[in-house]
XYZ file of C-alpha atoms in Angstrom:
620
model
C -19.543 -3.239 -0.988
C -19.433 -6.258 1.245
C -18.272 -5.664 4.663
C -14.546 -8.477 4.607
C -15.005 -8.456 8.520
C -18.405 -9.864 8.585
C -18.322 -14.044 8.028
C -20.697 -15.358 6.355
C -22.804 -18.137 7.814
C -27.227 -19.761 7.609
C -28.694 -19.843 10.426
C -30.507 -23.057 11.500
C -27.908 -25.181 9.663
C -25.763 -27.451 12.279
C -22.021 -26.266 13.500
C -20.004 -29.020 11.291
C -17.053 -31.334 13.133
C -13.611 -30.470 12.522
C -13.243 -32.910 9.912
C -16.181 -31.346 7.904
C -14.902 -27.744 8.430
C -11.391 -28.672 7.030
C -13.263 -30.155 3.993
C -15.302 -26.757 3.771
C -12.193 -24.984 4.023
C -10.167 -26.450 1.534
C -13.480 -26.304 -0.993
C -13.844 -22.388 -0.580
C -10.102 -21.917 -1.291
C -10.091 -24.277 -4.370
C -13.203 -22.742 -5.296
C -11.624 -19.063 -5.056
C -8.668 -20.585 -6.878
C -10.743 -21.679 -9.470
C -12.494 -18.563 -10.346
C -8.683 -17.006 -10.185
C -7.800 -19.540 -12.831
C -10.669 -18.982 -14.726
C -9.760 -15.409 -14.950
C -6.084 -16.326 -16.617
C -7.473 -17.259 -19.307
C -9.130 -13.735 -20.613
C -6.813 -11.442 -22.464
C -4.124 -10.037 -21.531
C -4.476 -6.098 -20.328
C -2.926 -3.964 -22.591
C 0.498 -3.479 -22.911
C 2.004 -0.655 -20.465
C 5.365 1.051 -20.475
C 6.631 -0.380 -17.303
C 10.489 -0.194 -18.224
C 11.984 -1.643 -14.649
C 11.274 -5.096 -13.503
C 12.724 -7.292 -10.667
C 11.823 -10.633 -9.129
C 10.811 -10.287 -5.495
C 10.850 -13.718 -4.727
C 13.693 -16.727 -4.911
C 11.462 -18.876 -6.558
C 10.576 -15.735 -9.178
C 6.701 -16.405 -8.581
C 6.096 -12.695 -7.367
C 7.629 -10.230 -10.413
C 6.939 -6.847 -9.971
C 7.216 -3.620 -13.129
C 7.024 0.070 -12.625
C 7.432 3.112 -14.141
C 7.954 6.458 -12.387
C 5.463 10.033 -13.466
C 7.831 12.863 -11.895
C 4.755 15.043 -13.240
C 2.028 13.250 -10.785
C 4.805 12.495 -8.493
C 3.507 9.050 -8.315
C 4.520 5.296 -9.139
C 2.933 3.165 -11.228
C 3.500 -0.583 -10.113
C 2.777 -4.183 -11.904
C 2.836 -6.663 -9.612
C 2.317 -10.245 -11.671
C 1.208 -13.372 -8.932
C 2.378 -16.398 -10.978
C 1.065 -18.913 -8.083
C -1.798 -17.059 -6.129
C -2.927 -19.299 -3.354
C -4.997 -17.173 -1.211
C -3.574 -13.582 -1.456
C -0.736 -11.663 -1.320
C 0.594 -8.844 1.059
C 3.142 -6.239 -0.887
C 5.023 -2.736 0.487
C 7.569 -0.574 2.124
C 9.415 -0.902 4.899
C 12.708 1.773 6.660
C 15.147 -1.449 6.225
C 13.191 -4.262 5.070
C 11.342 -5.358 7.757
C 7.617 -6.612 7.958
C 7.237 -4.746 11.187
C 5.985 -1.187 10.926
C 5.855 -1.496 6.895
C 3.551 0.215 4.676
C 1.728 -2.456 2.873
C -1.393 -3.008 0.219
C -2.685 -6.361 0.583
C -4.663 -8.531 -1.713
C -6.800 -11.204 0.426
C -10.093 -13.076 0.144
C -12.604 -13.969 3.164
C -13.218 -17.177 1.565
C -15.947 -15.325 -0.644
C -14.712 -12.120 -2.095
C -11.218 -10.763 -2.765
C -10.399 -7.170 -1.172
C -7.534 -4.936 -2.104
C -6.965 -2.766 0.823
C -4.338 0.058 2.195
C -3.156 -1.110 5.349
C 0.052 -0.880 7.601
C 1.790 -3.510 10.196
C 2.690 -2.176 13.608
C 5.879 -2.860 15.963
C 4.237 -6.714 16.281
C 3.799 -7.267 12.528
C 0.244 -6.970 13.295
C -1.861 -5.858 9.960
C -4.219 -2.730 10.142
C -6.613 -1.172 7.595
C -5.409 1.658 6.648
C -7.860 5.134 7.578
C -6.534 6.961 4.453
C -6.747 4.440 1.508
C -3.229 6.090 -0.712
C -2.381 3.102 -2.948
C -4.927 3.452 -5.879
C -5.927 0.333 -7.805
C -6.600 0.450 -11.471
C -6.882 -3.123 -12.403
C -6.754 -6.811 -11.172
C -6.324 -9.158 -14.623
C -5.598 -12.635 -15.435
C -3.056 -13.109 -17.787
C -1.717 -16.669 -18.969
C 1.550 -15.993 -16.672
C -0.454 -15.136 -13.452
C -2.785 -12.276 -12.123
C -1.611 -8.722 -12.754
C -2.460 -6.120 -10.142
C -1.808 -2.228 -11.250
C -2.087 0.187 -9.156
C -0.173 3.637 -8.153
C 0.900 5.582 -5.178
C 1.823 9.073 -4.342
C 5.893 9.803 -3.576
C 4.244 11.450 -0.415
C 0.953 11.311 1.153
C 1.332 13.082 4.222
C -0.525 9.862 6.186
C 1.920 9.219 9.023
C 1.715 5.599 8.583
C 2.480 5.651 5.010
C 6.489 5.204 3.822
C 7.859 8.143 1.854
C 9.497 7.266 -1.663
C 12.767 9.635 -2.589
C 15.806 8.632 -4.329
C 17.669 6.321 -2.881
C 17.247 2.420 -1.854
C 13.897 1.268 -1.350
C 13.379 -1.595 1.046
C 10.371 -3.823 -0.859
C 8.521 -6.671 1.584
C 6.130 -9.187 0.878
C 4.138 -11.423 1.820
C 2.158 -14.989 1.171
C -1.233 -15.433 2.252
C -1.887 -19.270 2.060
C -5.352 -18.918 3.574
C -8.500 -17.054 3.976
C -8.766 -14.418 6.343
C -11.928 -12.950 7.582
C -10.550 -9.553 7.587
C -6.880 -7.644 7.416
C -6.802 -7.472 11.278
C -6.641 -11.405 11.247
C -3.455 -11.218 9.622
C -0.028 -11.464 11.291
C 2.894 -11.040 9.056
C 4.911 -13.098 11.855
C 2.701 -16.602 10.721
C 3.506 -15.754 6.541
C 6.448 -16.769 4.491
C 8.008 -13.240 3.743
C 10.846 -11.434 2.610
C 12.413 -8.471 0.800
C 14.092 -7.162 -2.411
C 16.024 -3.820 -2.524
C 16.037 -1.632 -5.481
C 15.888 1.751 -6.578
C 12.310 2.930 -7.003
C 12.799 6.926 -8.637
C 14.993 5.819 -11.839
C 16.358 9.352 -13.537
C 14.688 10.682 -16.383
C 18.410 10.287 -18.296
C 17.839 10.508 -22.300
C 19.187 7.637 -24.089
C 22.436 8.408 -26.576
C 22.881 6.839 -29.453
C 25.250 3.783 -29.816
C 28.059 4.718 -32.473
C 28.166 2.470 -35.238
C 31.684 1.468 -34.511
C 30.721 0.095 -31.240
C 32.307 -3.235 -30.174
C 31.189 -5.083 -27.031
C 32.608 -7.547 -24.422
C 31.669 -9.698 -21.776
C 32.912 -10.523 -19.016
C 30.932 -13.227 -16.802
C 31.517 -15.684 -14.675
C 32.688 -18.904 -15.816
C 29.757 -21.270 -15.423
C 29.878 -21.013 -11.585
C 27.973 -23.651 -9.297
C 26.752 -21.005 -7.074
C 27.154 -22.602 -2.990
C 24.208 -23.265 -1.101
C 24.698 -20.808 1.270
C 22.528 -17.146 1.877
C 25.383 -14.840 0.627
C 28.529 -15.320 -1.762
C 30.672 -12.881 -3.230
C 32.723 -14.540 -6.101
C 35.598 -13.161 -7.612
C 36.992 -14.042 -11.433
C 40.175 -12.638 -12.868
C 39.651 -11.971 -16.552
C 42.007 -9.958 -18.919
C 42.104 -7.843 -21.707
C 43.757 -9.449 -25.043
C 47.401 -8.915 -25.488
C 48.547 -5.094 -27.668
C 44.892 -4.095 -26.260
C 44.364 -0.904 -27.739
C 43.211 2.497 -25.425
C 39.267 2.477 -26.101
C 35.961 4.016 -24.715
C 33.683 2.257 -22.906
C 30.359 4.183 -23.736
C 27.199 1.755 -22.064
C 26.956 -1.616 -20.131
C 24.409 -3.504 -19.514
C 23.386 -6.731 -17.252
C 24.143 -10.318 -18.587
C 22.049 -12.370 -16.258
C 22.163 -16.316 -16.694
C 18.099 -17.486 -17.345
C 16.311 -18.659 -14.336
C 19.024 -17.064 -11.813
C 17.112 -13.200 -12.194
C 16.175 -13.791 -8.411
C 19.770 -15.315 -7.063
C 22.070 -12.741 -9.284
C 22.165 -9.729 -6.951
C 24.680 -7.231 -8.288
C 27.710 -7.340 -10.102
C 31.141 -5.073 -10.416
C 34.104 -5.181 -12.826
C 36.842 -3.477 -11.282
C 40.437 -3.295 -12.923
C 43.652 -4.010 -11.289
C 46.507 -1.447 -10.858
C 48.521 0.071 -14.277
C 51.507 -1.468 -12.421
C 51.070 -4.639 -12.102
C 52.253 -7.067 -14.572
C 50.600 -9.821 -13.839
C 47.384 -11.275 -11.351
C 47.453 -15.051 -10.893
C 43.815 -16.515 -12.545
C 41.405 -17.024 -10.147
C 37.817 -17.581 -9.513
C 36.368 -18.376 -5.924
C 34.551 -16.556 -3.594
C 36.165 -13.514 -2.462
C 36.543 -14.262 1.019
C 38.465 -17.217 0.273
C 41.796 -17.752 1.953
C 43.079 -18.929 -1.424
C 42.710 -15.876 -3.268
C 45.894 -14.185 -4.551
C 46.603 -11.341 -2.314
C 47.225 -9.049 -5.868
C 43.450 -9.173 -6.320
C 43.366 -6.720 -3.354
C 45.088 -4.189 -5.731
C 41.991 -4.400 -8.365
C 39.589 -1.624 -6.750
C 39.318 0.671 -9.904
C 35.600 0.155 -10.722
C 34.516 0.015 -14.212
C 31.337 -0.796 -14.728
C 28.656 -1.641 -11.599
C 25.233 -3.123 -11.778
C 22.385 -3.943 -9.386
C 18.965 -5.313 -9.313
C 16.554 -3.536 -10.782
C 19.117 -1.271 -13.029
C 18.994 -1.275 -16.922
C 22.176 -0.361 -19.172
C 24.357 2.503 -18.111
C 24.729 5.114 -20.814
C 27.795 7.463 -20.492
C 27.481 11.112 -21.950
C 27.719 11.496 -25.505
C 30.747 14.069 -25.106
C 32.827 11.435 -22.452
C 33.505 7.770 -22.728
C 35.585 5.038 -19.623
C 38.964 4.969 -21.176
C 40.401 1.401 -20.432
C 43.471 -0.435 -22.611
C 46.293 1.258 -23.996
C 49.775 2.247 -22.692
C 49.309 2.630 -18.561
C 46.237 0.628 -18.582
C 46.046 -2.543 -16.191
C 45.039 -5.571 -18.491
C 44.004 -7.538 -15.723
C 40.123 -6.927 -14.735
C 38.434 -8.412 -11.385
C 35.209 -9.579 -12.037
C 32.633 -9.685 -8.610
C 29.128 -11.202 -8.081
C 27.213 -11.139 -5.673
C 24.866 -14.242 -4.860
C 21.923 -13.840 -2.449
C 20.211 -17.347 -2.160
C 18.125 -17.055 1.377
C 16.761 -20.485 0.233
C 20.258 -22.165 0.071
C 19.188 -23.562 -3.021
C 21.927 -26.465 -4.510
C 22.764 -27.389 -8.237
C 22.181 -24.479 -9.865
C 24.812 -23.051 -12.299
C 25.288 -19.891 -13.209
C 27.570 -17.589 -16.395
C 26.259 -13.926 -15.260
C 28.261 -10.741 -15.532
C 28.572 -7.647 -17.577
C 28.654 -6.535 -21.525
C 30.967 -3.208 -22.101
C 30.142 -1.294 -25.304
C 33.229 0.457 -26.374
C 34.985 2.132 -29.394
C 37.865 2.779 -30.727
C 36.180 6.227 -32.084
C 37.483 8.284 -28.829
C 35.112 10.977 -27.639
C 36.290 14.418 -26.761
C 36.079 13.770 -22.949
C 37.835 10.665 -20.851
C 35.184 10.114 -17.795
C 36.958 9.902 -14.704
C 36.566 8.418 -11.518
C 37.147 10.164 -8.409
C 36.824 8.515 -4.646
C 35.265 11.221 -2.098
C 35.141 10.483 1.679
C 36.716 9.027 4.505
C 40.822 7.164 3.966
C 40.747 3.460 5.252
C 42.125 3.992 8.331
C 41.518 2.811 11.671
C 41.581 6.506 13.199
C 37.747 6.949 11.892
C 35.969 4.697 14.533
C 32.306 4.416 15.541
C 31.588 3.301 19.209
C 29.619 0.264 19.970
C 25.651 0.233 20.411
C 25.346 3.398 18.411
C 21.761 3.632 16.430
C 23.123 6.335 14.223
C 26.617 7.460 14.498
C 27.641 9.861 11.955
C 30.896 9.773 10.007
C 32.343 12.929 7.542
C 34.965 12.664 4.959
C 36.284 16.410 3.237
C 36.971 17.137 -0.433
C 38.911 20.231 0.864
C 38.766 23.667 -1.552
C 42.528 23.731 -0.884
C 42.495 20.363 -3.301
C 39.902 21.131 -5.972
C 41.800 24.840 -6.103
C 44.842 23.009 -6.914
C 43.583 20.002 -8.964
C 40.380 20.766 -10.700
C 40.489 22.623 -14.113
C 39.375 26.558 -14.169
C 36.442 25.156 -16.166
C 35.957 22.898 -13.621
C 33.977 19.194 -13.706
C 30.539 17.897 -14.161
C 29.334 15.034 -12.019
C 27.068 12.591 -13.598
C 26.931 9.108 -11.577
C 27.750 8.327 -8.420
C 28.454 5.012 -6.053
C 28.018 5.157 -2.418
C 29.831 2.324 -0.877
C 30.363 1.504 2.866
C 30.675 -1.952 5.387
C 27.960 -3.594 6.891
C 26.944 -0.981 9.711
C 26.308 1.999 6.841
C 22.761 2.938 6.654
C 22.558 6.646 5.229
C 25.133 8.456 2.792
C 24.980 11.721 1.563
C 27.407 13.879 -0.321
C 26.745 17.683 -0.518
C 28.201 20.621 -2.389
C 29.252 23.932 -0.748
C 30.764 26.674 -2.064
C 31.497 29.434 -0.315
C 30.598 28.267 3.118
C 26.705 27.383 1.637
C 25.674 23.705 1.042
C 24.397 24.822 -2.870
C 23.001 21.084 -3.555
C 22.959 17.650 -3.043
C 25.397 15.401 -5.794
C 23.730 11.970 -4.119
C 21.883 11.157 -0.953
C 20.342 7.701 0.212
C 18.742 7.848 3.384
C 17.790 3.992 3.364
C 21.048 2.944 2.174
C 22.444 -0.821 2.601
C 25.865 -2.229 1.853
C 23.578 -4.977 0.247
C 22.818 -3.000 -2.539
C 25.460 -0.798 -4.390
C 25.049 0.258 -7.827
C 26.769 3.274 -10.298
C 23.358 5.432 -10.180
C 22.896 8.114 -13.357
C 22.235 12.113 -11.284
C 18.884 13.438 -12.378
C 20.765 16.176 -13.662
C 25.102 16.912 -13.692
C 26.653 18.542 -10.963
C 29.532 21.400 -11.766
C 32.201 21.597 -9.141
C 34.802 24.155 -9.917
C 37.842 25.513 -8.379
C 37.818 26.707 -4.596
C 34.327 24.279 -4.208
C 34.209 21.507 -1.155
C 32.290 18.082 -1.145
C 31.713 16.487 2.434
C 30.326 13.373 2.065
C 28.385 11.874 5.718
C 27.990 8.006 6.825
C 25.607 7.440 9.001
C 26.313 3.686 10.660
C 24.297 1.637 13.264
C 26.516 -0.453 15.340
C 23.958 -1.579 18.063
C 25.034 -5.183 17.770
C 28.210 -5.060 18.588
C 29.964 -4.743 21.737
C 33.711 -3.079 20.678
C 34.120 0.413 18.671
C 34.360 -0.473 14.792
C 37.191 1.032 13.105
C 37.942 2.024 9.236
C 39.581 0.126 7.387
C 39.553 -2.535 4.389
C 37.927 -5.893 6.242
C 34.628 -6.150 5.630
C 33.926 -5.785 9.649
C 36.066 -2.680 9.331
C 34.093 0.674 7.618
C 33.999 2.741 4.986
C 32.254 6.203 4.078
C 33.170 6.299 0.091
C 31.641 8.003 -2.725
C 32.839 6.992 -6.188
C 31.909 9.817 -8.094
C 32.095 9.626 -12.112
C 32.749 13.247 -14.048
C 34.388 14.911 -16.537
C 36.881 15.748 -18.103
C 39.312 12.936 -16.213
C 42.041 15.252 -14.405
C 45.197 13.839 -12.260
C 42.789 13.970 -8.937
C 41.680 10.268 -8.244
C 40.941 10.559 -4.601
C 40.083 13.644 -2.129
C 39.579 12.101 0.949
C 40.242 13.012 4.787
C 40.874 11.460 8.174
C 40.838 13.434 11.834
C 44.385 14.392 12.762
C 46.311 10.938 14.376
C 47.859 13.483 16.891
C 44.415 14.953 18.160
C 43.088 10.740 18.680
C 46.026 10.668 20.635
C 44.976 13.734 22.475
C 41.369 11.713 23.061
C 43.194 8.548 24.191
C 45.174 10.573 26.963
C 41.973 12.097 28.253
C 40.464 8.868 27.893
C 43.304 7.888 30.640
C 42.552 10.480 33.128
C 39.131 10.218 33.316
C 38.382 6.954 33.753
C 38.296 5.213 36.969
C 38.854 1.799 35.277
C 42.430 0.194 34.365
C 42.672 0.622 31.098
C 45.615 0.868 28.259
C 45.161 3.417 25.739
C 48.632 4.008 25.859
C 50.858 5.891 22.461
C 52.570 2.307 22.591
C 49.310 0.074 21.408
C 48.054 0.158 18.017
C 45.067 2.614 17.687
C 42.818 -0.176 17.286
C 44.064 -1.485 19.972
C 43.558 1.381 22.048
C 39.643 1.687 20.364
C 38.899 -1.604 22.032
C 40.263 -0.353 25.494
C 37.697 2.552 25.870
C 34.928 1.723 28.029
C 32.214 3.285 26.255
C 30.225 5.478 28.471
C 28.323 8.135 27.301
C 31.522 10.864 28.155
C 33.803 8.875 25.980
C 31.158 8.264 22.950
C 30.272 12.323 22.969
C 33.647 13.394 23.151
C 34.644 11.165 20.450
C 32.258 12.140 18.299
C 32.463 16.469 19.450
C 36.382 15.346 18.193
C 35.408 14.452 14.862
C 33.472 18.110 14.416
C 36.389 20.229 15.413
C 39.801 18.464 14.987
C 41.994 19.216 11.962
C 42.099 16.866 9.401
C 44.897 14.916 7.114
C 44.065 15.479 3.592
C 44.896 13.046 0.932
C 44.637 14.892 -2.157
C 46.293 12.287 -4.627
C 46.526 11.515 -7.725
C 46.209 8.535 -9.646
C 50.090 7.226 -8.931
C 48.947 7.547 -5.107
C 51.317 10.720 -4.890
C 49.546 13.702 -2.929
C 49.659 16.954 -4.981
C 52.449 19.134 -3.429
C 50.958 21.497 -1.098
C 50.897 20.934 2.807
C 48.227 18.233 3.952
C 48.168 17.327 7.303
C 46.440 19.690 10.382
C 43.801 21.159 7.935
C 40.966 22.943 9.209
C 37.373 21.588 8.546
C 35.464 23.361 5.736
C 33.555 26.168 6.934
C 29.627 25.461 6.417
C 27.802 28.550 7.417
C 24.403 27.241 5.688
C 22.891 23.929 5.222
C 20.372 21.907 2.907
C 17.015 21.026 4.442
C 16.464 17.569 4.366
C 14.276 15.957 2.097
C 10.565 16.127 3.671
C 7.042 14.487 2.344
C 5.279 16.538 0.158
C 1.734 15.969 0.024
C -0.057 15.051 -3.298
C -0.685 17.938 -5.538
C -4.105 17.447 -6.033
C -6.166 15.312 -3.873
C -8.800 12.816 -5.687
C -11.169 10.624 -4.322
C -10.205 7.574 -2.610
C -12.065 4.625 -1.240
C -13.202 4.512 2.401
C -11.821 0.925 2.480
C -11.079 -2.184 0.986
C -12.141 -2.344 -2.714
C -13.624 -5.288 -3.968
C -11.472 -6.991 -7.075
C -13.282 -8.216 -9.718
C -10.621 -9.438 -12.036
C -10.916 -9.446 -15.456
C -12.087 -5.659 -15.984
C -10.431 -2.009 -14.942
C -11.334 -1.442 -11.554
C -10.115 2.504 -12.124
């Protein structure tokens, strides 16, 4: 193996001028380019079961496969280079950063191509790797591009290396537009970069079949000029055809406009509230001050979809009733645009297709909202890096609503604001945490999707769910408080199960009394004038707190011990009868351990350091 750090150069010849060295330069890249080039036009490698796929990139030059081997506990990526110039740097990072990421790069010197296990420290600076855990098994041309394979352990137990569990992963890459002499010449602060969120561990779910009564529908967007802006949520009102019968929805699947894959970041169909008779047409972005204040009263999601996600199957026993006598006719389409590079003109007809039939299963699937209520009395202080949020499914409520046969879980949607960044929902029964019905310790707001549970999750009478938020709120300077603005939070789990019962939502709040209590002590203790008087509003009297470290730990010591208000309430909004308010908290005498890095079962041979790619043949 050639050492990458080591330049090449002839002694005796003379040093050239700087116009001659640009000249060399650009003939050692075009001539690296041109054996690249050459290599496209071998065959193909043969065709692998790589099932999920996502562009990484705007202009959809970087597309990347995998599959997932729960038996090796390793992932198996294809990452296809349409437009190599003169490498490409690919990995992992906490929240999407290029700073302390986890990275393979591809790169040349100017002579040879390396692929290499390497890292980025707190300056972006790139570093070689000591143990070499991403394991390449070919570099191909194909006529689309170059095709890289290789896999990588779930956990390697190399400190610099980024853990994959379920949950978001935060992707980053990379262009290299020149030769570097080695990876410690590159700087991911000089490269055109950026990231791409999806989940990596897809659940081994098996595939039902599709009746053959099945009808479909779609609902998209109607041929929308997407702005030229980073971020737009648009909203469409669509609705179902007039003596709409009650049906199943059974699968849905993606409907992405072609050559929009990289700009189409997720999508939700929500339907609007039984009650409502009708919801003014409208389609604009969702923030817009001309939207019809009904559409706030369309929250009941049907179907969900994210990058990176393939159809969602329902269980063969349960199907999404929708239509019928009860049933809101009017449906809220949303879509989500992310365009970082403000690109104009282009027009776009994405949204979902719902399979349904007439043919009703044995089971309606329902959907039931687990958490925190959107109120303002759940607050996180300013310039926390990890506050931490719990909402109470109370055994008092699943005694009372839940079926003696109870439910099974089977998909679940974590949803919070724009501070959320970890969201977990355990199960305990009898004062033990028994297991975990979703957790996503690199959650973002930017990415929500409906994900299938590796396996169902029975909760039956008498059981409690207590589902955590953890938010980061270091960038702003007054407490953030719950609520339904999108600068306002949210700790929510949409949870979908069966059989569909009266309970729609079992969430909790701290007692408003006991924040009053807080407030008054808040008074007496502080030096400073302040007004957190009964008389303000309680947001209000969040923004008067100066938030020293006494006021942010008793705050947060309040929401551990102070009784809660229960909403236990069923689809009509009514609370089940019962008394609701000054709860206790759950009793949790045992926890869960959290999920640690398990090393790989069986260690193999890896390289020292960088491998040399010679494309066109395996290289493992």
């Amino acid at each position: 193996m050639q050492d990458p750090s080591r330049q090449r150069c002839r002694p005796g010849l003379p040093s050239p001028n700087a116009r001659e060295a640009a000249s060399m330069y650009g003939t050692v890249v075009a001539v690296f380019l041109v054996i690249l080039v050459a290599a496209l036009q071998g065959s193909a490698p043969p065709e692998s079961p790589f099932p999920y796929r996502i562009l990484l990139d705007p202009q959809g030059t970087l597309e990347l496969s995998w599959n997932v081997s729960y038996t090796q506990e390793a992932v198996h990526f294809r990452l296809l280079v349409r437009e190599l110039k003169a490498g490409i740097l690919f990995g992992m990072s906490d929240r999407g950063e290029m700073e302390n990421a986890d990275l393979v790069v591809l790169w040349t010197n100017g002579d040879s191509a390396y692929f290499a296990d390497a890292w980025s420290d707190q300056e972006g600076q790139v570093h070689l790797d000591s143990q070499q855990d991403y394991q390449l098994l070919q570099a191909q041309g194909t006529p689309e591009g170059l095709a890289l394979l290789f896999k990588r352990p779930f956990g390697t137990c190399d400190p610099k290396d980024y853990f994959i569990e379920d949950g978001t992963v935060h992707l980053v890459y990379g262009i290299l537009e020149q030769p570097f002499p080695s990876v410690e010449a590159i700087n991911t602060s000089g490269l055109q970069t950026g990231l791409q969120r999806v989940q990596l561990l897809k659940p081994e779910v098996p595939v039902p079949e599709v009746p053959a009564d099945t009808r479909t529908m779609e609902i998209r967007a109607p041929d929308v000029l997407i702005p030229g802006q980073e971020t737009t949520y648009w909203c469409y009102i669509s609705e179902l055809p007039q003596g709409f019968s009650r049906h199943h929805i059974i699968m849905y699947e993606p409907i992405i406009t072609k050559g929009n894959e990289a700009l189409v970041h997720h999508i939700e169909i929500f339907q609007c509230t039984g009650g409502l008779e009708n919801v003014p047409h409208f389609s604009g972005a969702c923030d817009s001050r001309m939207k019809p204040e009904r559409l706030n009263y369309c929250r009941h999601v049907l179907a969900a979809w994210a990058l990176g996600a393939k159809a969602f199957y329902y269980p063969e026993e349960a199907g999404l009733p929708f239509g019928g006598p009860g049933s809101a006719r009017f449906l809220r389409l949303e879509v989500h645009y992310h365009n970082p590079l403000k690109i104009q003109g282009r027009r776009d007809s994405s949204g979902i297709r719902l399979y349904y039939t007439a043919t009703l299963r044995r089971f309606d699937a329902g959907i039931l909202e687990l958490g925190l209520v959107y109120t303002p009395v759940m607050a996180i202080p300013p310039r926390e890096p990890a506050f931490v949020l719990r909402g109470y499914c109370t055994d008092k409520c699943t005694q009372l609503a839940l079926p003696s046969s109870g439910i099974q879980i089977f998909a679940s949607q974590l949803h919070t604001h724009l501070t959320g960044r970890k969201v977990v929902t355990v199960l305990v029964r009898d004062g033990q945490e028994l297991e975990v019905v979703n957790r996503d310790n690199h959650y973002s707001p930017h990415f929500q999707e409906i994900r299938m549970l590796k396996k169902a999750v029975s909760v039956f009478q008498g059981d409690v769910l207590i589902t955590s938020c953890t938010y980061n709120t270091e960038d702003r300077k007054l407490a953030t408080v719950g609520g339904f603005g999108i600068l306002e939070e949210m700790c929510v789990n949409y949870v979908h199960y069966y059989p569909q019962t009266q309970l729609e939502l079992c969430k909790s709040a701290v007692d408003a009394g006991f924040l009053q209590k807080y407030f008054h002590l808040v008074d007496r203790f502080n030096s400073e004038e302040v007004c957190t008087c009964p008389q303000a509003s309680v947001p209000q009297q969040f923004a008067a707190v100066p938030w020293n470290s006494f006021n942010r730990d008793v705050l947060a010591a309040l929401y551990g011990f102070a009784p809660i208000s229960m909403h236990c309430n069923m689809s009509s909004a009514v609370r089940f009868r019962g008394e609701w308010d000054l709860q206790p908290l759950p009793e949790v005498l045992s926890t869960l351990e959290e999920p640690t890095p398990r090393c790989p079962a069986s260690q193999v041979q890896r390289p020292a350091g960088p491998t040399v790619v010679s494309i066109g043949r395996s290289s493992g």
